[in-house]
Amino acid sequence: MPKTPFYITTAIDYPNAKPHIGHAYEKIVADMIARWHTLQGEDVFFLTGTDEHGQKIEKAAKEAGKTPKHFVDDMSAHFQKLCTALTLSNNAFIRTTDKKHVKTAIEILKKVNSKDNVYFGTYEGLYCTGCESFKTEKELKNGLCPDHLKAPEHVKEESYFFKLSKFHQQIKQHIEQHPEFIRPESKRNEILQRLQEPLQDLSISRANFTWGIPVPKEITTTASTKKHIIYVWFDALLNYISGIAYPTKKFQKYWNNAHHLIGKDIAWFHTVIWPAILLAAEVPLPKTVYCHGFLTVDGQKMSKTLGNVVDPMAVIEKYGTDPLRYTLLRDVPAGQDGDFSEKTLIARNNSELADALGNLLQRTTVLIQKNFHGNIPVCGTLTEKEKSLEKSIPDLQELNTLMEKYQWHHVVEKVWNYINACNKYCNDTEPWKQTNDPERLATILYTLVEHLRMISILTWPVTPASAEKIACQIGQPLGKLKDAKFAKKTKGTLAQAQILFKKIEQKTVSPSLLAIAKTTGQQPTVNSFAMLNLKVARIEKVENHPNADKLYVLTLDAGERKQIVAGVKQFYKPEELLSKQIVFISNLKPAQLRGVESQGMMLAAEKEGVVRVLEAPNAKPGEQVFVEGITPAAQQITIEDFQKVTITTKDKKAAYNGKPLQTKTGTIYVDIADGAKIK
Ligand code: MSP
């Protein structure tokens, strides 16, 4: 019976900056799924691409001094290169600026409109350009978008609306009746919970910038005073059908079994808005939306401000594709957040790839070359040892079920347990000691080669280049999943031996892996505490500034000696300052203040004319001052940058965003009333 075709998509990435390791992660997972289905003999279509319209792109292009089209052409190329570097098996790479996509977007909007699902009105609300979406007050944290840590813009403008509310009950029912529609379960519950509340209609056009697909004239009303473009999410979601040539035969073939893999942050768009658009356009819904977790880097959220955005191309250049693929697929539990660390990659490469898999191939092929002139020997009588090893071949049905449940990391684990069992068999049977018993030696080496053949199949979705190398070295074609069972009659001649994985020296994360945001024209978000590097210092000496009445020159012990100029003369006598343990900005660009160099700035709080310095009486000079969850920056900042950070006081403590400033020995104290501003 012919198998049902299988269609898998990733989210399409915003090319406002170069790809980061999170983008790579999603693509690697999708590729593993696509390859798994290919191994099952299915006709697979795997789509990925770039989401190129919208305000965020227009802004980034402007900052880079390019036209939006020029800009996305350049940036999209980085994402396409990444697909090649990751050895993705994607069948197409869609760009929302592709003519065919634009045509589909217009066609669908017209269809949605023709069924009375669009109306003209006025929108008033908060817009986060980072998310390219409107936000409710409830979604904000301290007035900021929790994902982009920026205050959304207040907008009031005329807009075309999509009657999202009309589909509320239908979508809710679909989710309730199709447990597989939203995965994992926790996400499904979260969305169902949100659907308890009324659904607002969706603004689907923008008129305050121009980079997008124009709203077709069939829809425009005379009430509109402006030219509108289609809202970027309405446009972007349609890539999933334009990418398989909606409404042609190709579309008919794949859409029946469509699966979207996306990050957890964009679940609402894919599980509520997207189905509503499809229902309105009378297109069936996809089978599954699987929401994966987010990658952090060494335990930290990735952000340009923190400077810890990992460039996947740099990782690949340094360590190769398969070690990266293996680490992310093995290390990050499906559906959960996970961490990328160079240290883990190195450790896993060395033990599970080089030592386990590489060594197994190496030992087997060297012994066959030496004892059988490179020909796979004929299998003799199988003993209990071989039979027991056969039992460690993972159960294919079980692996398939795990993959269907999107538990890919368990599949990886089971395959590598099997590889370990093969190594154990090799150690136990000691083929290098069997040269006096050619039949036994032949049986052991045959067994090893046969298992390597199965390993090449089972590892192909995870580490495809190495899997293909294994198959090639043992002189076998790469089989399908059904071939992953022990056969007694495999024949062939080995090819030239090649090293599969090199061992890597243990190192810590190198700055070379960090993405370079500079080329993208994107500036770090400046309104953030993460820009500051604050340290405790003890005041060693207080002198009058030679050229300014209101200034002191302070000599500090901050673990190292520092000199700063401070404007607190009218609030403190020298003896009151002497020996105080204060807080100062250690990464401020040095400046000449009235002819004296200042190598930082002491922090003080001010309220109604009263000024008090921040103090850390119990800390050691040089100790780091931090706010939980924020890593201090290393790069220099200017005084203007500092002025954009709001630190206030509460209960005689300094706080940022409600969280106290602290050292590892205690909080930062300031003798002033609540609500004072730190300057
Ligand atoms: N353009 C939209 C998606 C439109 S789909 C019709 C978008 N783009 S994005 O570039 O911001 O994100 C692309 C994908 O990468 C999303 O699925 C997102 O969740 C995922 N990731 C972004 N950062 C990530 C991590 N740190 N970790 C893992 N995946 C992450 O959203």
XYZ file of C-alpha atoms and ligand atoms in Angstrom:
710
model
C 0.000 0.000 0.000
C 1.458 3.400 -0.876
C 2.318 5.425 2.200
C 0.668 8.746 2.979
C 2.919 11.647 1.976
C 4.314 13.597 4.900
C 4.685 17.380 5.082
C 6.821 19.080 7.724
C 7.492 22.795 8.096
C 9.525 25.006 10.394
C 8.544 28.554 11.257
C 9.967 30.962 8.711
C 12.621 33.131 10.323
C 12.782 36.906 10.419
C 15.935 37.823 8.531
C 16.369 41.084 10.449
C 19.610 39.644 11.805
C 21.771 36.639 11.015
C 20.523 33.238 12.177
C 21.244 32.170 15.738
C 21.526 28.783 17.359
C 17.779 28.763 18.228
C 16.935 28.938 14.513
C 19.405 26.131 13.871
C 17.829 24.009 16.608
C 14.358 24.157 15.086
C 15.702 23.253 11.649
C 17.730 20.343 12.995
C 14.703 18.890 14.781
C 12.552 19.295 11.665
C 15.266 17.617 9.627
C 15.429 14.666 11.979
C 11.654 14.251 11.657
C 11.770 14.611 7.863
C 14.570 12.068 7.542
C 12.821 9.642 9.868
C 9.773 9.663 7.612
C 11.977 9.288 4.542
C 13.496 6.215 6.185
C 10.004 4.814 6.492
C 9.685 5.071 2.727
C 7.288 8.021 2.802
C 7.188 10.802 0.266
C 8.353 13.705 2.427
C 8.213 17.425 1.775
C 10.181 19.599 4.173
C 9.769 23.370 3.979
C 11.673 26.149 5.702
C 12.317 29.772 4.769
C 12.370 33.440 5.692
C 9.612 35.849 6.747
C 10.669 39.014 4.981
C 7.988 41.671 5.330
C 6.948 43.946 8.182
C 8.048 46.840 10.265
C 10.890 45.048 11.994
C 12.549 44.255 8.656
C 11.877 47.729 7.284
C 13.535 49.222 10.358
C 16.544 46.895 10.231
C 17.029 47.653 6.526
C 16.936 51.367 7.230
C 19.527 51.007 9.967
C 21.721 49.036 7.599
C 21.319 51.778 4.983
C 19.755 49.411 2.453
C 16.430 49.110 0.703
C 14.263 46.428 2.344
C 14.509 44.171 -0.706
C 18.267 44.501 -0.909
C 18.514 43.887 2.792
C 16.361 40.729 2.820
C 18.164 39.375 -0.228
C 21.447 39.618 1.670
C 20.088 38.369 4.971
C 18.010 35.515 3.594
C 21.193 34.197 1.970
C 22.623 33.633 5.469
C 19.626 31.473 6.377
C 19.916 29.520 3.140
C 23.616 28.958 3.794
C 22.757 27.725 7.251
C 20.382 25.133 5.773
C 23.199 23.804 3.607
C 25.690 23.879 6.459
C 23.278 21.926 8.668
C 22.866 19.342 5.835
C 19.131 19.854 5.929
C 17.043 17.731 3.599
C 14.588 20.560 2.967
C 12.836 20.345 -0.395
C 12.269 24.073 -0.709
C 13.223 27.346 0.910
C 10.387 29.829 0.785
C 10.791 33.592 0.946
C 7.682 35.653 1.530
C 8.944 38.079 -1.100
C 8.708 35.270 -3.701
C 6.185 36.202 -6.392
C 4.283 32.948 -5.967
C 3.866 33.535 -2.282
C 2.687 37.109 -2.774
C 0.115 35.844 -5.276
C -1.197 33.241 -2.821
C -1.375 35.749 0.032
C -3.495 38.085 -2.087
C -5.658 35.259 -3.352
C -6.379 33.966 0.151
C -7.111 37.397 1.544
C -9.569 37.953 -1.296
C -11.183 34.596 -0.590
C -11.422 35.300 3.138
C -12.979 38.662 2.297
C -15.419 37.186 -0.197
C -16.908 35.076 2.609
C -17.608 38.182 4.625
C -14.753 37.786 7.063
C -13.080 41.186 6.666
C -14.259 44.640 7.700
C -12.786 48.113 7.989
C -12.409 49.908 11.302
C -10.019 51.641 13.653
C -7.470 49.957 15.779
C -6.173 51.381 18.997
C -3.700 49.479 21.104
C -0.154 48.481 21.890
C 2.163 47.090 19.239
C 5.446 45.266 19.831
C 7.603 45.412 16.713
C 9.844 42.635 18.079
C 6.893 40.208 18.079
C 5.198 41.963 15.169
C 2.003 41.710 17.161
C -0.488 43.649 19.205
C -0.323 43.149 22.940
C -2.873 43.390 25.688
C -1.960 45.073 28.993
C -2.237 41.638 30.592
C 0.498 40.211 28.390
C 3.025 42.850 29.481
C 5.367 42.615 32.432
C 6.055 45.952 34.099
C 4.761 47.595 30.950
C 7.297 45.724 28.787
C 6.913 42.930 26.261
C 8.256 39.916 28.200
C 10.024 38.525 25.124
C 11.671 41.709 23.904
C 11.892 43.717 27.133
C 10.671 46.787 25.309
C 7.647 48.949 25.892
C 5.208 48.453 23.017
C 4.225 51.424 20.922
C 0.771 52.899 21.301
C -0.922 52.949 17.905
C -4.226 54.254 16.750
C -4.984 53.805 13.118
C -7.483 52.681 10.570
C -7.213 49.009 9.749
C -8.830 46.085 8.024
C -9.977 43.484 10.497
C -10.320 39.743 10.185
C -13.336 38.287 12.023
C -11.289 36.027 14.245
C -14.031 35.967 16.878
C -16.385 34.265 14.423
C -14.211 31.129 14.535
C -13.698 31.027 18.281
C -15.961 28.078 19.109
C -15.012 26.112 16.014
C -11.319 26.321 16.876
C -11.888 25.474 20.500
C -13.872 22.431 19.475
C -11.238 21.349 17.003
C -8.559 21.505 19.683
C -10.745 19.621 22.124
C -11.623 16.924 19.634
C -8.112 16.510 18.191
C -5.639 16.010 21.013
C -2.831 15.682 18.464
C -3.497 19.141 17.015
C -1.452 21.002 19.624
C 1.538 19.270 21.133
C 2.901 19.018 23.776
C -0.050 18.651 26.102
C 1.055 21.554 28.300
C 0.791 23.919 25.315
C -2.600 22.506 24.380
C -3.866 23.189 27.898
C -2.433 26.704 27.858
C -4.160 27.533 24.575
C -7.463 26.005 25.690
C -7.214 28.069 28.834
C -6.746 31.243 26.807
C -9.701 30.277 24.664
C -11.933 30.487 27.736
C -11.793 34.262 27.254
C -13.492 36.082 24.389
C -11.509 36.397 21.138
C -10.911 39.835 19.672
C -10.992 40.332 15.917
C -7.558 40.682 14.367
C -6.191 43.789 12.708
C -4.743 42.476 9.436
C -3.421 45.579 7.758
C -0.960 48.323 8.560
C -0.795 51.801 7.097
C 2.071 53.464 8.979
C 4.851 51.867 6.920
C 5.076 50.368 3.451
C 7.201 47.193 3.446
C 4.657 44.465 2.795
C 2.126 43.094 0.348
C -0.448 45.753 -0.593
C -4.025 45.007 0.406
C -5.704 44.200 -2.949
C -7.984 46.795 -4.459
C -10.952 44.388 -4.301
C -10.897 44.808 -0.551
C -10.106 48.483 -0.149
C -13.001 50.643 0.845
C -13.581 54.310 0.171
C -13.657 54.825 3.932
C -9.918 54.199 3.967
C -7.771 57.304 3.721
C -4.477 55.445 3.461
C -2.666 52.729 1.543
C -2.624 49.496 3.511
C -0.293 46.539 3.488
C -1.183 43.073 4.722
C -0.243 42.401 8.356
C 2.989 40.423 8.384
C 1.603 37.424 10.302
C -1.362 37.017 7.944
C 1.129 37.075 5.080
C 3.716 34.812 6.770
C 1.430 31.999 7.880
C 0.330 31.505 4.305
C 3.851 30.341 3.405
C 2.806 26.890 4.549
C 0.407 26.565 1.651
C 2.135 28.775 -0.921
C 5.317 26.722 -0.325
C 3.583 23.634 -1.707
C 1.930 25.511 -4.561
C -1.599 25.991 -3.235
C -4.054 24.991 -4.745
C -2.340 22.623 -7.204
C -2.013 18.842 -7.066
C 1.187 19.205 -5.113
C -0.723 21.032 -2.417
C -3.461 18.394 -2.424
C -0.831 15.713 -2.013
C 0.999 17.087 0.997
C -1.474 19.277 2.843
C -3.537 16.321 4.087
C -0.683 15.339 6.339
C 0.838 18.682 7.354
C 2.867 19.129 10.538
C 4.209 22.457 11.777
C 7.215 22.622 14.057
C 7.505 25.969 15.814
C 8.897 27.580 18.946
C 6.681 27.965 21.997
C 6.534 31.773 21.652
C 4.458 31.673 18.474
C 1.939 28.984 19.425
C -1.046 31.359 19.512
C -0.482 32.440 15.911
C -0.265 28.844 14.756
C -3.000 27.251 16.830
C -5.665 29.958 16.843
C -5.036 32.606 14.174
C -3.767 30.224 11.502
C -6.660 27.755 11.835
C -9.099 30.659 11.725
C -7.573 31.942 8.486
C -7.743 28.450 7.020
C -11.350 27.971 8.097
C -12.240 31.337 6.606
C -10.508 30.380 3.357
C -12.130 26.943 3.413
C -8.828 25.101 3.579
C -8.539 22.050 5.876
C -6.476 22.381 9.038
C -2.990 20.904 9.471
C -2.601 17.734 11.547
C -0.231 18.974 14.234
C 1.428 22.064 15.569
C 4.357 20.973 17.693
C 5.823 23.642 19.969
C 9.437 23.108 20.943
C 11.220 24.805 23.809
C 13.769 27.590 23.750
C 17.508 27.281 23.790
C 19.514 29.186 26.307
C 23.276 29.573 26.152
C 25.227 28.480 29.194
C 22.052 28.848 31.192
C 21.246 32.360 29.963
C 18.547 33.625 27.634
C 20.211 34.649 24.379
C 20.213 38.360 23.770
C 22.173 40.864 21.789
C 22.457 43.011 24.871
C 24.105 40.229 26.796
C 26.299 39.504 23.795
C 25.725 35.740 24.119
C 23.971 35.056 20.821
C 25.634 31.963 19.389
C 26.277 31.911 15.666
C 25.567 28.362 14.414
C 27.881 28.860 11.427
C 30.761 29.512 13.812
C 29.937 26.317 15.732
C 29.826 24.321 12.513
C 33.095 25.793 11.272
C 34.772 24.962 14.534
C 33.306 21.546 15.330
C 31.400 20.301 12.297
C 27.712 19.781 11.649
C 27.081 16.337 13.120
C 28.462 17.143 16.590
C 26.142 20.167 16.716
C 23.132 18.203 15.461
C 23.810 15.338 17.835
C 24.266 17.577 20.868
C 21.083 19.551 20.303
C 18.955 16.510 19.493
C 20.282 14.493 22.406
C 20.646 17.184 24.997
C 17.444 19.203 24.728
C 14.381 17.254 25.849
C 11.608 17.578 23.259
C 9.130 20.299 24.109
C 11.257 21.726 26.893
C 13.757 24.525 27.100
C 17.342 23.407 26.898
C 20.802 24.745 27.082
C 23.559 24.977 24.507
C 27.046 24.949 25.851
C 30.265 24.460 24.006
C 31.489 22.367 26.896
C 28.625 19.881 26.514
C 29.145 19.719 22.771
C 32.812 18.897 23.279
C 32.070 16.289 25.941
C 29.375 14.586 23.859
C 31.513 14.726 20.723
C 34.429 13.113 22.498
C 32.589 10.353 24.300
C 29.449 9.528 22.322
C 30.605 10.353 18.819
C 34.392 9.886 18.665
C 34.818 7.220 21.369
C 31.597 5.290 20.917
C 30.600 5.531 17.268
C 33.915 6.482 15.643
C 35.860 3.893 17.522
C 33.394 1.108 16.792
C 33.742 1.732 13.062
C 37.496 2.123 13.301
C 38.080 -1.102 15.243
C 35.819 -3.127 12.969
C 37.181 -1.874 9.682
C 40.847 -2.112 10.717
C 40.403 -5.746 11.759
C 38.543 -6.648 8.567
C 41.223 -4.982 6.442
C 43.925 -6.808 8.342
C 42.390 -10.251 8.489
C 40.062 -10.461 5.493
C 41.664 -8.111 2.910
C 38.805 -5.676 3.388
C 36.054 -8.165 2.450
C 33.132 -8.628 4.795
C 33.700 -12.136 6.172
C 31.089 -14.879 6.010
C 29.079 -15.259 9.201
C 29.599 -18.536 11.076
C 27.671 -19.973 14.012
C 26.066 -17.341 16.204
C 26.642 -17.729 19.949
C 24.665 -16.357 22.878
C 26.774 -13.195 22.722
C 25.597 -12.381 19.177
C 22.015 -13.292 20.046
C 22.106 -11.077 23.063
C 23.483 -8.180 21.000
C 20.685 -8.677 18.495
C 18.233 -8.070 21.320
C 19.736 -4.654 21.889
C 18.675 -3.446 18.424
C 16.045 -0.831 19.287
C 12.499 -1.941 18.646
C 11.506 -0.128 15.449
C 7.857 0.019 16.389
C 8.791 1.653 19.663
C 11.028 4.176 17.885
C 8.241 4.994 15.439
C 5.812 5.560 18.279
C 8.294 7.833 20.013
C 8.767 9.824 16.809
C 5.010 10.070 16.316
C 4.821 11.472 19.815
C 7.620 13.915 18.970
C 9.904 12.336 21.568
C 12.949 12.573 19.324
C 15.491 12.879 22.117
C 14.454 9.440 23.434
C 14.997 7.980 19.978
C 18.511 9.425 19.923
C 19.156 8.041 23.368
C 17.958 4.547 22.403
C 20.061 4.492 19.247
C 23.152 5.482 21.203
C 22.439 2.879 23.877
C 22.514 0.391 21.043
C 25.866 1.759 19.816
C 27.209 1.350 23.349
C 25.964 -2.242 23.409
C 27.887 -2.893 20.171
C 31.041 -1.475 21.735
C 30.528 -3.638 24.785
C 30.134 -6.681 22.532
C 33.398 -5.769 20.815
C 35.176 -5.432 24.163
C 33.707 -8.707 25.451
C 34.437 -10.801 22.365
C 37.934 -9.317 21.860
C 38.193 -10.025 18.126
C 41.871 -8.948 18.127
C 42.584 -12.043 20.249
C 40.704 -14.450 17.975
C 43.213 -14.703 15.144
C 43.735 -18.407 15.929
C 40.052 -19.116 15.343
C 39.223 -17.734 11.883
C 35.571 -18.789 11.937
C 34.950 -17.140 15.294
C 36.856 -14.049 14.178
C 34.782 -13.945 10.972
C 31.546 -14.242 12.930
C 32.447 -11.459 15.343
C 33.573 -9.096 12.603
C 30.575 -9.962 10.458
C 28.332 -9.229 13.433
C 30.012 -5.885 13.994
C 29.740 -4.860 10.365
C 26.114 -5.933 10.246
C 25.318 -3.822 13.279
C 27.228 -0.916 11.783
C 24.984 -1.249 8.734
C 21.940 -0.913 10.982
C 23.583 1.909 12.894
C 24.113 3.792 9.625
C 20.346 3.644 9.036
C 19.301 4.557 12.549
C 21.760 7.437 12.948
C 20.999 8.950 9.537
C 18.239 11.276 10.810
C 20.541 12.494 13.589
C 24.042 12.634 12.111
C 23.445 12.188 8.377
C 26.956 12.879 7.076
C 28.533 10.377 9.464
C 25.809 7.818 8.774
C 26.518 8.044 5.065
C 30.254 7.758 5.722
C 29.674 4.592 7.767
C 27.555 3.023 5.026
C 30.175 3.943 2.459
C 33.081 2.578 4.516
C 31.411 -0.780 5.043
C 30.532 -0.873 1.349
C 26.761 -0.874 1.853
C 23.998 1.295 0.426
C 22.162 3.307 3.043
C 19.059 1.282 3.817
C 15.553 2.188 4.893
C 14.145 1.592 8.353
C 12.731 -1.794 7.358
C 16.321 -2.927 6.623
C 17.383 -2.285 10.205
C 17.254 -5.941 11.204
C 19.987 -8.514 11.518
C 20.671 -10.397 8.293
C 23.153 -13.233 7.905
C 24.078 -12.712 4.289
C 25.408 -9.181 3.959
C 28.312 -9.041 1.519
C 30.676 -6.392 0.308
C 34.109 -4.829 0.335
C 35.129 -2.030 2.634
C 36.109 1.350 1.241
C 39.060 3.463 2.296
C 38.923 4.194 6.036
C 38.150 7.770 7.071
C 38.030 9.295 10.525
C 34.388 9.881 11.518
C 34.820 12.305 14.414
C 37.876 14.064 15.740
C 38.348 14.432 19.455
C 38.224 18.035 20.622
C 40.323 19.530 23.353
C 38.227 20.679 26.309
C 37.766 24.455 26.308
C 35.285 26.993 27.529
C 32.987 29.027 25.284
C 35.035 31.142 22.993
C 33.903 34.571 21.895
C 34.310 33.467 18.285
C 31.053 31.505 18.562
C 29.098 34.567 19.469
C 27.095 36.059 16.675
C 28.078 39.380 15.275
C 25.063 41.631 15.504
C 26.981 44.555 14.004
C 26.539 43.534 10.378
C 22.783 43.439 10.787
C 22.424 47.074 11.633
C 20.668 46.053 14.836
C 21.801 47.907 17.878
C 21.609 46.244 21.258
C 18.533 47.180 23.261
C 19.935 49.895 25.464
C 17.212 50.240 28.040
C 18.492 47.384 30.099
C 20.351 46.764 33.284
C 22.367 44.126 31.439
C 24.459 46.886 29.895
C 25.925 47.780 33.244
C 28.863 46.206 34.940
C 28.657 47.364 38.533
C 31.323 46.650 41.132
C 31.830 47.350 44.796
C 34.740 49.680 45.663
C 36.180 51.012 48.895
C 36.964 54.711 48.979
C 40.654 55.016 49.830
C 41.212 58.709 49.349
C 38.994 61.802 48.935
C 40.530 64.922 47.365
C 39.110 68.158 46.085
C 39.001 68.457 42.318
C 41.700 70.988 41.297
C 39.453 72.745 38.782
C 35.874 72.335 40.045
C 34.318 73.435 43.324
C 31.556 70.842 43.429
C 33.620 67.786 42.562
C 35.777 65.318 44.456
C 38.460 63.093 43.023
C 38.122 59.692 44.692
C 40.722 56.955 44.759
C 39.053 53.562 44.919
C 40.064 50.051 45.754
C 37.927 47.958 43.421
C 40.130 44.918 43.482
C 42.348 47.161 41.396
C 43.024 50.849 41.878
C 40.607 53.243 40.141
C 40.179 56.974 40.099
C 36.807 58.599 39.636
C 35.427 62.108 39.721
C 32.244 62.429 41.805
C 29.789 65.322 42.139
C 28.739 64.721 45.743
C 30.714 67.445 47.499
C 27.672 69.345 48.658
C 26.178 66.199 50.227
C 29.185 64.544 51.894
C 32.202 65.717 53.833
C 35.453 63.905 52.879
C 35.562 62.000 56.183
C 31.996 60.770 55.643
C 33.014 59.205 52.370
C 36.347 57.793 53.410
C 36.304 53.982 53.832
C 32.745 53.711 52.534
C 32.075 50.731 50.288
C 30.249 52.163 47.340
C 28.958 50.877 43.973
C 30.454 52.138 40.744
C 30.028 51.503 37.018
C 33.177 49.709 35.988
C 32.479 49.531 32.254
C 31.907 53.224 31.653
C 34.112 54.702 28.977
C 36.817 56.751 30.796
C 36.305 60.494 30.441
C 38.241 63.667 31.268
C 36.196 65.739 33.695
C 37.635 69.222 33.953
C 41.095 67.883 33.176
C 40.994 64.857 35.528
C 40.428 61.345 34.274
C 37.377 59.549 35.659
C 37.459 55.782 35.231
C 33.887 55.084 36.198
C 31.009 56.550 38.097
C 29.835 56.157 41.654
C 26.099 55.457 41.976
C 23.974 57.646 44.207
C 20.223 58.019 44.701
C 18.446 61.341 44.571
C 15.032 62.366 45.835
C 13.756 65.866 46.445
C 17.233 67.355 46.672
C 18.632 64.670 48.981
C 21.513 62.600 47.618
C 22.852 59.375 49.202
C 25.430 56.990 47.776
C 24.697 53.287 47.269
C 26.546 51.157 49.776
C 27.642 47.548 50.084
C 29.042 47.460 53.609
C 29.596 43.697 53.784
C 31.007 43.044 50.342
C 34.635 42.794 49.337
C 36.126 45.514 47.122
C 35.852 44.399 43.500
C 32.809 42.200 44.085
C 30.247 42.072 41.284
C 26.917 43.796 41.812
C 24.082 42.089 39.944
C 20.373 41.591 39.597
C 19.187 37.995 39.582
C 18.886 36.562 36.082
C 20.899 39.312 34.359
C 24.497 38.828 33.341
C 26.585 41.991 33.526
C 27.963 43.245 30.234
C 31.628 43.205 29.355
C 31.650 45.915 26.704
C 32.090 49.607 27.447
C 29.101 51.917 27.658
C 28.651 55.660 27.592
C 27.021 57.895 30.149
C 24.049 58.298 27.770
C 23.539 54.522 27.820
C 23.554 54.538 31.607
C 21.008 57.334 31.734
C 18.503 55.098 29.956
C 18.537 52.524 32.769
C 16.033 53.127 35.535
C 17.158 52.037 38.983
C 15.033 53.083 41.937
C 14.874 52.517 45.681
C 12.476 50.634 47.913
C 12.833 49.833 51.614
C 16.313 51.392 51.563
C 17.434 49.038 48.835
C 18.337 49.709 45.228
C 16.232 47.805 42.708
C 15.884 47.309 38.967
C 12.475 46.218 37.646
C 11.448 45.313 41.182
C 14.476 43.064 41.719
C 17.138 44.069 44.274
C 20.683 44.929 43.317
C 22.957 42.603 45.241
C 26.370 41.084 45.652
C 26.877 37.500 46.615
C 27.205 38.676 50.228
C 24.091 40.815 50.457
C 21.877 43.543 49.046
C 22.822 47.097 48.146
C 21.772 49.562 50.752
C 20.886 53.259 50.354
C 19.799 55.605 53.100
C 16.980 57.400 51.306
C 13.193 57.307 50.929
C 11.386 54.969 48.505
C 11.198 55.953 44.858
C 14.517 57.783 44.679
C 16.223 57.685 41.282
C 19.741 56.314 40.968
C 22.084 58.586 39.080
N 8.779 35.023 11.528
C 8.156 34.477 12.681
C 7.567 33.128 12.379
C 6.563 33.112 11.279
S 6.022 31.501 10.942
C 4.759 31.711 9.898
C 9.220 34.328 13.783
N 10.484 34.395 13.398
S 11.743 34.258 14.391
O 12.910 34.414 13.578
O 11.582 35.166 15.475
O 11.686 32.827 14.988
C 11.738 31.708 14.123
C 11.629 30.431 14.922
O 12.769 30.310 15.775
C 10.403 30.414 15.827
O 9.793 29.154 15.813
C 10.969 30.725 17.177
O 10.219 30.184 18.232
C 12.314 30.024 17.066
N 13.276 30.525 18.041
C 13.655 31.822 18.243
N 14.522 31.862 19.295
C 14.714 30.610 19.776
C 15.505 30.038 20.780
N 16.274 30.752 21.579
N 15.468 28.696 20.909
C 14.740 27.889 20.072
N 13.978 28.403 19.124
C 13.874 29.743 19.014
O 8.828 34.124 14.922
